[in-house]
């Protein structure tokens, strides 16, 4: 069966510090991978998605970046965090050949920037 | 622009039935999803509709009318564990998911 894990689950970082959130998928090959941010009272905001190693599409210009160094690994990074980066970050995957595009989400990472 | 509207919050009683509505305006349509999200947890898939009509899955049913840009999620025999947020999402012509802000459902005994 397929599983997805992301970490850390929670972190508190000072403004200007770097960020690294990691996500891995097991039990499937060549998944589509996604990073979302969820702010209170708002819909999920797609930040990045990837259809293959080294292929990253950015949906929202900001001080975040994403990388996919391996087929089932997706990393969200920042060199200098802003207060506005606080939120609940969700990694997700979908089957590349799916005709429904159903998403499977990781556990989520709650980031607080102080 | 693209828009998904759903009520912010609803309250229902244990054992009752509740209907959560979702209206959408998107550039194209390639299916509508409902996800359940308990507080502090990740969303989990509930249903997918791409054709008009009702899809039933146990206590949960989802309805779609593409001509009206409308869907609802129907929850029967409500249980306390159904207290959660319910997210409506539409896949547009570019196969991108557009998400609603979610409906927080509160179940009272």
XYZ file of C-alpha atoms in Angstrom:
223
model
C 0.000 0.000 0.000
C 1.027 3.574 -0.545
C 2.004 5.884 2.288
C 3.083 9.493 2.545
C 5.002 11.074 5.376
C 6.075 14.628 5.996
C 8.106 16.179 8.765
C 8.534 17.912 11.040
C 4.954 17.984 12.332
C 5.378 21.301 14.093
C 8.089 23.915 14.219
C 8.558 27.412 15.529
C 11.079 29.541 13.677
C 12.267 33.151 14.026
C 11.813 35.602 11.177
C 14.742 35.430 8.777
C 15.660 31.848 9.576
C 15.739 29.067 6.941
C 13.108 26.378 6.468
C 13.141 22.823 5.245
C 10.063 20.588 5.173
C 10.465 17.110 3.776
C 7.954 14.713 2.278
C 8.390 11.136 1.077
C 6.010 8.729 -0.624
C 6.298 4.957 -0.465
C 4.653 2.198 -2.440
C 4.263 3.947 -5.774
C 6.434 5.184 -8.636
C 6.500 8.483 -10.499
C 3.788 10.156 -8.438
C 2.663 13.725 -8.976
C 3.714 15.648 -5.865
C 2.276 18.813 -4.354
C 2.913 21.347 -1.613
C -0.130 23.204 -0.287
C -0.544 25.859 2.385
C -3.739 26.148 4.394
C -4.531 29.414 6.155
C -7.411 29.736 8.588
C -10.697 30.474 6.815
C -9.228 30.066 3.356
C -9.056 27.290 0.819
C -5.966 25.214 0.239
C -3.413 27.202 -1.730
C -1.249 25.261 -4.160
C 2.385 26.347 -3.797
C 4.296 23.878 -5.983
C 3.677 20.735 -7.944
C 5.962 18.283 -9.656
C 5.372 15.647 -12.305
C 8.904 14.231 -12.183
C 12.420 14.512 -10.777
C 13.726 18.048 -11.134
C 10.432 19.263 -12.635
C 8.874 21.904 -10.386
C 6.029 24.271 -11.204
C 5.433 27.251 -8.969
C 1.915 28.549 -8.606
C 2.528 31.494 -6.308
C 5.626 33.775 -6.424
C 7.064 34.077 -2.933
C 10.166 33.417 -0.886
C 9.587 29.652 -0.862
C 11.141 27.088 -3.175
C 10.700 23.376 -3.784
C 12.947 20.597 -4.970
C 12.491 16.978 -5.997
C 15.889 15.310 -5.714
C 14.436 11.792 -5.947
C 11.295 10.321 -7.502
C 9.412 10.067 -4.213
C 10.943 12.935 -2.250
C 9.656 16.503 -2.230
C 11.243 19.293 -0.194
C 9.891 22.753 0.622
C 12.487 25.343 1.544
C 13.031 28.954 2.359
C 16.254 30.915 2.887
C 14.602 33.595 5.035
C 11.197 33.118 6.611
C 8.627 35.909 6.850
C 5.867 36.268 9.419
C 3.363 35.662 6.634
C 4.840 32.201 6.030
C 3.123 30.901 9.158
C 0.518 28.276 8.372
C -0.312 24.626 7.944
C 1.671 23.027 5.121
C 0.456 19.894 3.433
C 2.313 17.592 1.093
C 0.207 15.439 -1.222
C 0.583 12.952 -4.040
C -1.594 11.662 -6.851
C -1.184 8.888 -9.386
C 0.228 10.160 -12.648
C -2.195 7.954 -14.579
C -5.252 8.670 -12.463
C -8.383 9.776 -14.294
C -9.788 11.409 -11.155
C -6.752 13.205 -9.741
C -7.559 12.086 -6.187
C -5.040 13.508 -3.736
C -3.505 11.673 -0.794
C -2.226 14.018 1.892
C 0.588 13.798 4.388
C 0.041 14.509 8.059
C 0.751 18.215 7.725
C 3.377 20.546 9.193
C 2.351 23.492 11.321
C 4.829 26.360 10.995
C 4.817 29.341 13.328
C 7.141 32.207 12.448
C 7.825 34.617 15.324
C -11.957 34.557 -11.648
C -12.492 31.106 -10.246
C -14.579 30.742 -7.128
C -15.843 28.020 -4.819
C -18.492 28.946 -2.242
C -19.579 26.897 0.720
C -21.003 27.872 4.129
C -18.417 28.663 6.783
C -20.053 26.707 9.573
C -23.047 24.450 10.195
C -24.476 22.810 13.302
C -26.457 19.572 13.421
C -27.659 17.052 15.959
C -26.349 13.529 16.446
C -28.462 11.037 14.504
C -29.860 13.682 12.138
C -29.168 14.474 8.472
C -27.209 17.467 7.196
C -26.623 18.811 3.684
C -23.534 20.897 2.903
C -23.817 22.916 -0.293
C -21.074 23.992 -2.664
C -21.404 26.293 -5.665
C -18.609 26.892 -8.113
C -17.541 29.101 -10.996
C -14.474 27.761 -12.731
C -12.811 27.838 -16.124
C -13.846 24.392 -17.265
C -14.811 21.383 -15.229
C -13.122 18.024 -14.808
C -14.736 16.789 -11.628
C -15.697 17.822 -8.120
C -14.243 16.412 -4.911
C -15.330 16.374 -1.288
C -12.715 15.912 1.434
C -13.104 15.588 5.193
C -10.590 17.272 7.494
C -10.534 16.823 11.253
C -8.981 19.666 13.219
C -5.207 19.667 12.962
C -5.143 16.748 10.545
C -4.761 16.271 6.804
C -7.792 16.114 4.478
C -9.041 12.677 3.484
C -10.944 11.853 0.316
C -14.713 11.341 0.549
C -16.145 11.486 -2.954
C -15.661 12.384 -6.598
C -18.404 13.447 -9.046
C -17.859 14.128 -12.715
C -21.348 13.331 -14.071
C -24.662 14.771 -12.923
C -26.491 12.860 -10.259
C -26.122 11.309 -6.857
C -23.250 9.112 -5.715
C -23.939 7.164 -2.537
C -21.271 5.719 -0.287
C -22.580 4.432 3.010
C -23.820 7.280 5.212
C -22.368 9.860 2.820
C -23.787 10.891 -0.556
C -22.651 13.548 -3.013
C -24.740 15.221 -5.689
C -23.660 17.191 -8.740
C -25.454 19.481 -11.200
C -22.986 20.771 -13.766
C -25.527 23.083 -15.425
C -26.122 24.830 -12.101
C -22.509 24.743 -10.909
C -23.757 23.101 -7.741
C -22.978 20.170 -5.514
C -23.961 19.005 -2.072
C -22.640 16.499 0.414
C -25.336 14.695 2.392
C -24.448 13.079 5.706
C -26.988 10.738 7.289
C -27.221 9.270 10.784
C -24.738 11.808 12.067
C -22.174 10.671 14.596
C -20.016 12.775 16.887
C -16.944 11.704 14.891
C -18.418 13.477 11.850
C -17.501 16.789 13.485
C -14.930 18.111 11.031
C -14.437 20.526 8.170
C -15.693 19.472 4.760
C -13.798 20.799 1.760
C -15.244 21.158 -1.731
C -12.775 21.262 -4.618
C -13.246 21.510 -8.383
C -10.762 20.430 -11.043
C -10.658 23.036 -13.800
C -9.849 22.734 -17.501
C -6.120 22.704 -16.711
C -6.626 19.835 -14.254
C -5.813 22.138 -11.358
C -7.810 21.824 -8.149
C -9.622 24.928 -6.937
C -10.487 24.656 -3.261
C -13.300 26.107 -1.202
C -12.510 27.436 2.285
C -14.333 24.513 3.878
C -17.449 24.106 6.011
C -16.930 23.437 9.694
C -19.592 20.980 10.834
C -20.402 20.899 14.538
C -22.352 17.912 15.831
C -24.249 18.305 19.090
C -25.529 15.400 21.204
